[in-house]
Amino acid sequence: MADKVGIEVSVAIGDAVKLARADVVAAYPITPQTHIVEHLAELVASGELDAAYIPVESEHSAMSACLGAAATGARVFTATAGQGLELMHEVVYVASSMQLPMVMTVANRALSAPLSVWGDHSDVMSVRDVGWIQIFTENGQEVVDNVLCAFRIAEDRRVLLPVMVHLDGFHLSHMIEPILFPEQAEVDRFLPPNQYPFPLDTAKPVTMGAFAPPVIYSETKKAQEVNIRASQEVIIECWREFGDAFGRYYSPVEGYHSEDARVLLLTMGSFSETAMTAIDRMRDDGKSVGLVRLRLWRPFPFEEIRRAVKEAEVLIVVDRALSFGGPGGPVCSEVRSALYGEAKRPKVVSFVGGLGGRDISLDGFEAIVSRGMEIAETGSEREFEMFGVRE
Amino acid sequence: MADKGELIEIRWHGRGGQGAVTSAELLAQAAVSEGKYAHAFPSFGPERRGAPVLAFVRIDAMKPLKIRAEITEPDIVVVLDPGLLQIIDVTSGLKAGGMVVLNTRKQAEQIKQEFGINCPLATVDATGIARELLGVPITNTTMVGAVLRASGVVKLESLIEPLKHRFGRLAERNINSMKRAYDETLIKE
């Protein structure tokens, strides 16, 4: 087993895609994702990665090129962020609806206007319903591991769906941190070659993405919905086998001192790490606080969330995106939905913070917990509160 | 310092183009190569050449780092450009017992008086060393030498590989600059 290396997370993603032996990379650079595809361009140019790198003039074209490449049975990778994901948007639906497996890392970024290159989950929420499997990561190691898992999940004959691996822009994409890379032979054992069952082939023509009149459209959408829900079992199986092979296990919902906690925080993405340290501090002060981290955003792990929070009295959900004029944090909405029918459930409090790259510090998480407990006690007139905003 | 198993937080002050981010990255890589937990990151955003920038390093010999926020209470502050003292309070948030490592030609005593710095101050003429050995006034790798001398946060040898990897044929000059600064850094309590 090799040693950990100190490496920028974006560069490590490029190396993970190389270990996965991607065949085609089509991407357009955009902050804070640029270093990922820059490094892949270098790997392809130097011959270290035997892949076609398709330079395109926009993200819309990047995703279009990925669709075509995936339809031939190639192993396909792209990356984007923020406005790039927005420009790509209409084609993103096509990848999942046509059951074309591919992997896209999204270096999560705020949306304009005002222009912000910094991180939050606004871009994620705009693609919530596109039908991709979506996985969140908290550190560089998790990104590398989950890029490898994502290819295997996407290409599994039982799934055949595209997978997004989300990493927080800058807070994760631009960190230099210790990462352990598996050996090529280990990756090859874990991730067999892509065997897409219906590749484009002039000798055996197939129709893809056909026109669907009302008589068949609903049936195709139902099939898609059944398929993505069923993928959860394959995702869990893949994570278990990854853990058995590499010693690092992942689950749709993960806890941190959550089992006996009276008050639970719930976070998604790299801020979970800061939240963990804040939890340590609060527990040292004798507070009964824990953390639940949502790793699998789509398909949404309803049962796992219910199980993880059912013994708590208060559940404080911290979102990094807004639903304007809506119920507040998008993650909190999902969690509230999941718990609505439960006889025994915690009081749920919604906070939105960390927008456009603003840190939530250790003190910040402590303040969120105190305020959240206060709201749970006395109630609030608002659907949610924004944390750390000057009013 | 980091061998005690305590978290060490280092904040770098430089100007865009001086390589503060690279210094932070190299230091973290050296710490990781020693089996420590470390991470480095810039003050995120579209940096402009000449504008004040920040970079951050955390090193912990014992525990994985579970925090992703800028360093507001550093143990060590490194200043690549002496002119920054005129416009920024570089000691902002510095922990009790913390230290400033400064690129300057002036005497530490004079700097302490002029800017009211009360903590230990390590000084070295990094610009002079960089001009002489690198041919350019880019002080980042030179100042890494000063930080190592002042704090012992990682071993000098641990920087050699990261420098070679980063600078290729220019590595040797950078290594020499770092070593020279290591030798010439003066510490005023």
mmCIF file of N, CA, C and O in Angstrom, chain A residues 4-17 36 105 136-148 165-168 170-182 242 248 250 269-271 273 295, chain B residues 38-39 65-68:
data_model
loop_
_atom_site.group_PDB
_atom_site.id
_atom_site.type_symbol
_atom_site.label_atom_id
_atom_site.label_comp_id
_atom_site.label_asym_id
_atom_site.label_seq_id
_atom_site.Cartn_x
_atom_site.Cartn_y
_atom_site.Cartn_z
ATOM 1 N N LYS A 4 0.255 8.124 1.905
ATOM 2 C CA LYS A 4 -0.565 9.282 1.564
ATOM 3 C C LYS A 4 0.304 10.349 0.906
ATOM 4 O O LYS A 4 1.459 10.521 1.288
ATOM 5 N N VAL A 5 -0.268 11.049 -0.055
ATOM 6 C CA VAL A 5 0.450 12.172 -0.645
ATOM 7 C C VAL A 5 -0.342 13.453 -0.401
ATOM 8 O O VAL A 5 -1.575 13.444 -0.360
ATOM 9 N N GLY A 6 0.402 14.554 -0.252
ATOM 10 C CA GLY A 6 -0.249 15.858 -0.117
ATOM 11 C C GLY A 6 -0.512 16.400 -1.506
ATOM 12 O O GLY A 6 0.412 16.646 -2.274
ATOM 13 N N ILE A 7 -1.770 16.542 -1.869
ATOM 14 C CA ILE A 7 -2.104 16.884 -3.248
ATOM 15 C C ILE A 7 -3.375 17.715 -3.275
ATOM 16 O O ILE A 7 -4.244 17.558 -2.408
ATOM 17 N N GLU A 8 -3.471 18.590 -4.263
ATOM 18 C CA GLU A 8 -4.700 19.374 -4.411
ATOM 19 C C GLU A 8 -5.834 18.434 -4.813
ATOM 20 O O GLU A 8 -5.676 17.587 -5.689
ATOM 21 N N VAL A 9 -6.979 18.602 -4.199
ATOM 22 C CA VAL A 9 -8.092 17.670 -4.408
ATOM 23 C C VAL A 9 -8.490 17.618 -5.892
ATOM 24 O O VAL A 9 -8.746 16.545 -6.432
ATOM 25 N N SER A 10 -8.501 18.754 -6.573
ATOM 26 C CA SER A 10 -8.858 18.766 -8.000
ATOM 27 C C SER A 10 -7.900 17.909 -8.814
ATOM 28 O O SER A 10 -8.313 17.184 -9.729
ATOM 29 N N VAL A 11 -6.616 18.016 -8.497
ATOM 30 C CA VAL A 11 -5.609 17.229 -9.218
ATOM 31 C C VAL A 11 -5.805 15.747 -8.899
ATOM 32 O O VAL A 11 -5.697 14.879 -9.778
ATOM 33 N N ALA A 12 -6.126 15.469 -7.649
ATOM 34 C CA ALA A 12 -6.358 14.076 -7.236
ATOM 35 C C ALA A 12 -7.539 13.470 -7.994
ATOM 36 O O ALA A 12 -7.532 12.278 -8.321
ATOM 37 N N ILE A 13 -8.541 14.284 -8.297
ATOM 38 C CA ILE A 13 -9.690 13.780 -9.058
ATOM 39 C C ILE A 13 -9.224 13.364 -10.452
ATOM 40 O O ILE A 13 -9.595 12.295 -10.955
ATOM 41 N N GLY A 14 -8.393 14.209 -11.070
ATOM 42 C CA GLY A 14 -7.832 13.847 -12.378
ATOM 43 C C GLY A 14 -7.103 12.512 -12.302
ATOM 44 O O GLY A 14 -7.277 11.639 -13.170
ATOM 45 N N ASP A 15 -6.317 12.335 -11.248
ATOM 46 C CA ASP A 15 -5.573 11.076 -11.091
ATOM 47 C C ASP A 15 -6.524 9.892 -10.875
ATOM 48 O O ASP A 15 -6.259 8.777 -11.346
ATOM 49 N N ALA A 16 -7.631 10.135 -10.170
ATOM 50 C CA ALA A 16 -8.609 9.063 -9.947
ATOM 51 C C ALA A 16 -9.277 8.671 -11.269
ATOM 52 O O ALA A 16 -9.514 7.488 -11.527
ATOM 53 N N VAL A 17 -9.553 9.667 -12.108
ATOM 54 C CA VAL A 17 -10.171 9.383 -13.410
ATOM 55 C C VAL A 17 -9.198 8.592 -14.281
ATOM 56 O O VAL A 17 -9.596 7.702 -15.033
ATOM 57 N N ILE A 36 -9.418 20.437 -12.315
ATOM 58 C CA ILE A 36 -9.718 19.022 -12.571
ATOM 59 C C ILE A 36 -9.475 18.717 -14.045
ATOM 60 O O ILE A 36 -8.721 17.802 -14.395
ATOM 61 N N THR A 105 -17.986 15.270 -11.887
ATOM 62 C CA THR A 105 -17.748 15.916 -10.592
ATOM 63 C C THR A 105 -18.223 17.364 -10.715
ATOM 64 O O THR A 105 -17.965 18.038 -11.708
ATOM 65 N N PHE A 136 -22.560 13.160 -2.213
ATOM 66 C CA PHE A 136 -21.808 14.268 -1.602
ATOM 67 C C PHE A 136 -20.563 13.760 -0.880
ATOM 68 O O PHE A 136 -20.558 12.661 -0.330
ATOM 69 N N THR A 137 -19.530 14.591 -0.881
ATOM 70 C CA THR A 137 -18.254 14.206 -0.266
ATOM 71 C C THR A 137 -17.807 15.282 0.716
ATOM 72 O O THR A 137 -18.190 16.441 0.591
ATOM 73 N N GLU A 138 -16.978 14.860 1.668
ATOM 74 C CA GLU A 138 -16.552 15.767 2.741
ATOM 75 C C GLU A 138 -15.062 16.080 2.730
ATOM 76 O O GLU A 138 -14.621 17.009 3.390
ATOM 77 N N ASN A 139 -14.281 15.236 2.068
ATOM 78 C CA ASN A 139 -12.838 15.509 1.981
ATOM 79 C C ASN A 139 -12.286 14.871 0.699
ATOM 80 O O ASN A 139 -12.999 14.162 -0.011
ATOM 81 N N GLY A 140 -11.025 15.161 0.431
ATOM 82 C CA GLY A 140 -10.419 14.730 -0.829
ATOM 83 C C GLY A 140 -10.421 13.219 -1.004
ATOM 84 O O GLY A 140 -10.662 12.709 -2.104
ATOM 85 N N GLN A 141 -10.173 12.516 0.090
ATOM 86 C CA GLN A 141 -10.163 11.053 0.011
ATOM 87 C C GLN A 141 -11.526 10.533 -0.425
ATOM 88 O O GLN A 141 -11.629 9.628 -1.260
ATOM 89 N N GLU A 142 -12.561 11.123 0.138
ATOM 90 C CA GLU A 142 -13.913 10.690 -0.209
ATOM 91 C C GLU A 142 -14.230 10.979 -1.679
ATOM 92 O O GLU A 142 -14.960 10.226 -2.314
ATOM 93 N N VAL A 143 -13.685 12.063 -2.198
ATOM 94 C CA VAL A 143 -13.937 12.384 -3.609
ATOM 95 C C VAL A 143 -13.274 11.332 -4.493
ATOM 96 O O VAL A 143 -13.901 10.771 -5.396
ATOM 97 N N VAL A 144 -12.001 11.059 -4.214
ATOM 98 C CA VAL A 144 -11.272 10.068 -5.010
ATOM 99 C C VAL A 144 -11.994 8.723 -4.945
ATOM 100 O O VAL A 144 -12.263 8.084 -5.971
ATOM 101 N N ASP A 145 -12.335 8.288 -3.741
ATOM 102 C CA ASP A 145 -12.993 6.993 -3.567
ATOM 103 C C ASP A 145 -14.327 6.961 -4.315
ATOM 104 O O ASP A 145 -14.666 5.970 -4.977
ATOM 105 N N ASN A 146 -15.072 8.049 -4.192
ATOM 106 C CA ASN A 146 -16.411 8.038 -4.777
ATOM 107 C C ASN A 146 -16.419 8.256 -6.283
ATOM 108 O O ASN A 146 -17.372 7.863 -6.951
ATOM 109 N N VAL A 147 -15.363 8.848 -6.829
ATOM 110 C CA VAL A 147 -15.250 8.898 -8.295
ATOM 111 C C VAL A 147 -15.094 7.464 -8.817
ATOM 112 O O VAL A 147 -15.745 7.065 -9.789
ATOM 113 N N LEU A 148 -14.271 6.673 -8.133
ATOM 114 C CA LEU A 148 -14.098 5.273 -8.551
ATOM 115 C C LEU A 148 -15.416 4.501 -8.407
ATOM 116 O O LEU A 148 -15.830 3.769 -9.311
ATOM 117 N N VAL A 165 -20.737 13.422 -8.623
ATOM 118 C CA VAL A 165 -20.044 13.439 -7.341
ATOM 119 C C VAL A 165 -19.838 14.916 -6.995
ATOM 120 O O VAL A 165 -19.159 15.641 -7.719
ATOM 121 N N HIS A 166 -20.461 15.350 -5.907
ATOM 122 C CA HIS A 166 -20.396 16.759 -5.518
ATOM 123 C C HIS A 166 -19.260 16.994 -4.539
ATOM 124 O O HIS A 166 -19.078 16.228 -3.589
ATOM 125 N N LEU A 167 -18.498 18.059 -4.801
ATOM 126 C CA LEU A 167 -17.480 18.482 -3.839
ATOM 127 C C LEU A 167 -17.586 19.990 -3.724
ATOM 128 O O LEU A 167 -17.765 20.690 -4.724
ATOM 129 N N ASP A 168 -17.481 20.507 -2.519
ATOM 130 C CA ASP A 168 -17.643 21.945 -2.333
ATOM 131 C C ASP A 168 -16.536 22.710 -3.045
ATOM 132 O O ASP A 168 -15.348 22.406 -2.883
ATOM 133 N N PHE A 170 -13.805 25.273 -3.826
ATOM 134 C CA PHE A 170 -12.743 25.866 -3.000
ATOM 135 C C PHE A 170 -12.545 25.136 -1.671
ATOM 136 O O PHE A 170 -11.448 24.630 -1.441
ATOM 137 N N HIS A 171 -13.572 25.054 -0.830
ATOM 138 C CA HIS A 171 -13.391 24.399 0.475
ATOM 139 C C HIS A 171 -12.922 22.963 0.322
ATOM 140 O O HIS A 171 -12.356 22.378 1.241
ATOM 141 N N LEU A 172 -13.191 22.400 -0.845
ATOM 142 C CA LEU A 172 -12.712 21.046 -1.118
ATOM 143 C C LEU A 172 -11.856 21.031 -2.395
ATOM 144 O O LEU A 172 -10.771 20.465 -2.407
ATOM 145 N N SER A 173 -12.329 21.686 -3.444
ATOM 146 C CA SER A 173 -11.623 21.595 -4.733
ATOM 147 C C SER A 173 -10.203 22.160 -4.661
ATOM 148 O O SER A 173 -9.317 21.680 -5.357
ATOM 149 N N HIS A 174 -9.989 23.178 -3.835
ATOM 150 C CA HIS A 174 -8.692 23.855 -3.833
ATOM 151 C C HIS A 174 -7.834 23.532 -2.608
ATOM 152 O O HIS A 174 -6.855 24.218 -2.341
ATOM 153 N N MET A 175 -8.200 22.498 -1.864
ATOM 154 C CA MET A 175 -7.418 22.129 -0.689
ATOM 155 C C MET A 175 -6.267 21.221 -1.091
ATOM 156 O O MET A 175 -6.442 20.316 -1.901
ATOM 157 N N ILE A 176 -5.124 21.453 -0.484
ATOM 158 C CA ILE A 176 -4.034 20.475 -0.561
ATOM 159 C C ILE A 176 -4.157 19.644 0.700
ATOM 160 O O ILE A 176 -4.139 20.205 1.816
ATOM 161 N N GLU A 177 -4.344 18.350 0.565
ATOM 162 C CA GLU A 177 -4.529 17.519 1.751
ATOM 163 C C GLU A 177 -4.055 16.100 1.498
ATOM 164 O O GLU A 177 -3.820 15.723 0.347
ATOM 165 N N PRO A 178 -3.893 15.304 2.557
ATOM 166 C CA PRO A 178 -3.353 13.949 2.371
ATOM 167 C C PRO A 178 -4.374 13.006 1.746
ATOM 168 O O PRO A 178 -5.508 12.924 2.216
ATOM 169 N N ILE A 179 -3.972 12.331 0.696
ATOM 170 C CA ILE A 179 -4.859 11.392 0.016
ATOM 171 C C ILE A 179 -4.094 10.110 -0.283
ATOM 172 O O ILE A 179 -2.937 10.140 -0.686
ATOM 173 N N LEU A 180 -4.772 9.007 -0.075
ATOM 174 C CA LEU A 180 -4.206 7.695 -0.336
ATOM 175 C C LEU A 180 -4.757 7.210 -1.671
ATOM 176 O O LEU A 180 -5.979 7.147 -1.844
ATOM 177 N N PHE A 181 -3.869 6.909 -2.607
ATOM 178 C CA PHE A 181 -4.330 6.401 -3.904
ATOM 179 C C PHE A 181 -4.191 4.890 -3.945
ATOM 180 O O PHE A 181 -3.150 4.362 -3.578
ATOM 181 N N PRO A 182 -5.247 4.206 -4.404
ATOM 182 C CA PRO A 182 -5.098 2.762 -4.588
ATOM 183 C C PRO A 182 -4.166 2.464 -5.754
ATOM 184 O O PRO A 182 -3.922 3.324 -6.603
ATOM 185 N N PHE A 242 -16.433 -1.699 -1.970
ATOM 186 C CA PHE A 242 -15.292 -0.773 -1.960
ATOM 187 C C PHE A 242 -14.611 -0.818 -0.591
ATOM 188 O O PHE A 242 -13.390 -0.879 -0.486
ATOM 189 N N ARG A 248 -12.255 1.618 3.415
ATOM 190 C CA ARG A 248 -13.012 2.850 3.710
ATOM 191 C C ARG A 248 -14.459 2.633 3.268
ATOM 192 O O ARG A 248 -14.720 2.389 2.098
ATOM 193 N N TYR A 250 -18.595 3.605 3.046
ATOM 194 C CA TYR A 250 -19.520 4.740 2.900
ATOM 195 C C TYR A 250 -20.958 4.248 2.995
ATOM 196 O O TYR A 250 -21.249 3.091 2.680
ATOM 197 N N GLY A 269 -21.992 17.694 2.653
ATOM 198 C CA GLY A 269 -20.792 18.275 2.052
ATOM 199 C C GLY A 269 -19.701 18.545 3.073
ATOM 200 O O GLY A 269 -19.758 18.091 4.219
ATOM 201 N N SER A 270 -18.703 19.322 2.647
ATOM 202 C CA SER A 270 -17.455 19.434 3.414
ATOM 203 C C SER A 270 -17.617 20.193 4.735
ATOM 204 O O SER A 270 -16.767 20.072 5.608
ATOM 205 N N PHE A 271 -18.707 20.984 4.873
ATOM 206 C CA PHE A 271 -18.894 21.676 6.148
ATOM 207 C C PHE A 271 -19.159 20.689 7.283
ATOM 208 O O PHE A 271 -19.050 21.041 8.455
ATOM 209 N N GLU A 273 -17.277 18.430 8.175
ATOM 210 C CA GLU A 273 -16.044 18.225 8.947
ATOM 211 C C GLU A 273 -15.912 19.275 10.048
ATOM 212 O O GLU A 273 -15.584 18.962 11.185
ATOM 213 N N ARG A 295 -25.032 11.714 2.662
ATOM 214 C CA ARG A 295 -24.066 11.469 1.590
ATOM 215 C C ARG A 295 -24.767 11.240 0.255
ATOM 216 O O ARG A 295 -24.314 11.706 -0.779
ATOM 217 N N ALA B 38 -2.102 17.296 7.466
ATOM 218 C CA ALA B 38 -1.905 18.702 7.111
ATOM 219 C C ALA B 38 -2.815 19.063 5.961
ATOM 220 O O ALA B 38 -3.180 18.209 5.152
ATOM 221 N N HIS B 39 -3.198 20.321 5.899
ATOM 222 C CA HIS B 39 -3.822 20.814 4.682
ATOM 223 C C HIS B 39 -3.442 22.269 4.449
ATOM 224 O O HIS B 39 -2.973 22.955 5.364
ATOM 225 N N LEU B 65 -7.400 16.403 10.387
ATOM 226 C CA LEU B 65 -7.959 17.757 10.495
ATOM 227 C C LEU B 65 -9.413 17.724 10.088
ATOM 228 O O LEU B 65 -9.752 17.290 8.992
ATOM 229 N N LYS B 66 -10.272 18.156 10.982
ATOM 230 C CA LYS B 66 -11.695 18.199 10.664
ATOM 231 C C LYS B 66 -12.156 19.630 10.814
ATOM 232 O O LYS B 66 -12.884 19.977 11.741
ATOM 233 N N ILE B 67 -11.706 20.467 9.942
ATOM 234 C CA ILE B 67 -12.181 21.854 9.946
ATOM 235 C C ILE B 67 -11.915 22.436 8.567
ATOM 236 O O ILE B 67 -10.860 22.209 7.988
ATOM 237 N N ARG B 68 -12.907 23.114 8.033
ATOM 238 C CA ARG B 68 -12.740 23.736 6.718
ATOM 239 C C ARG B 68 -13.217 25.170 6.782
ATOM 240 O O ARG B 68 -14.307 25.501 6.343
#
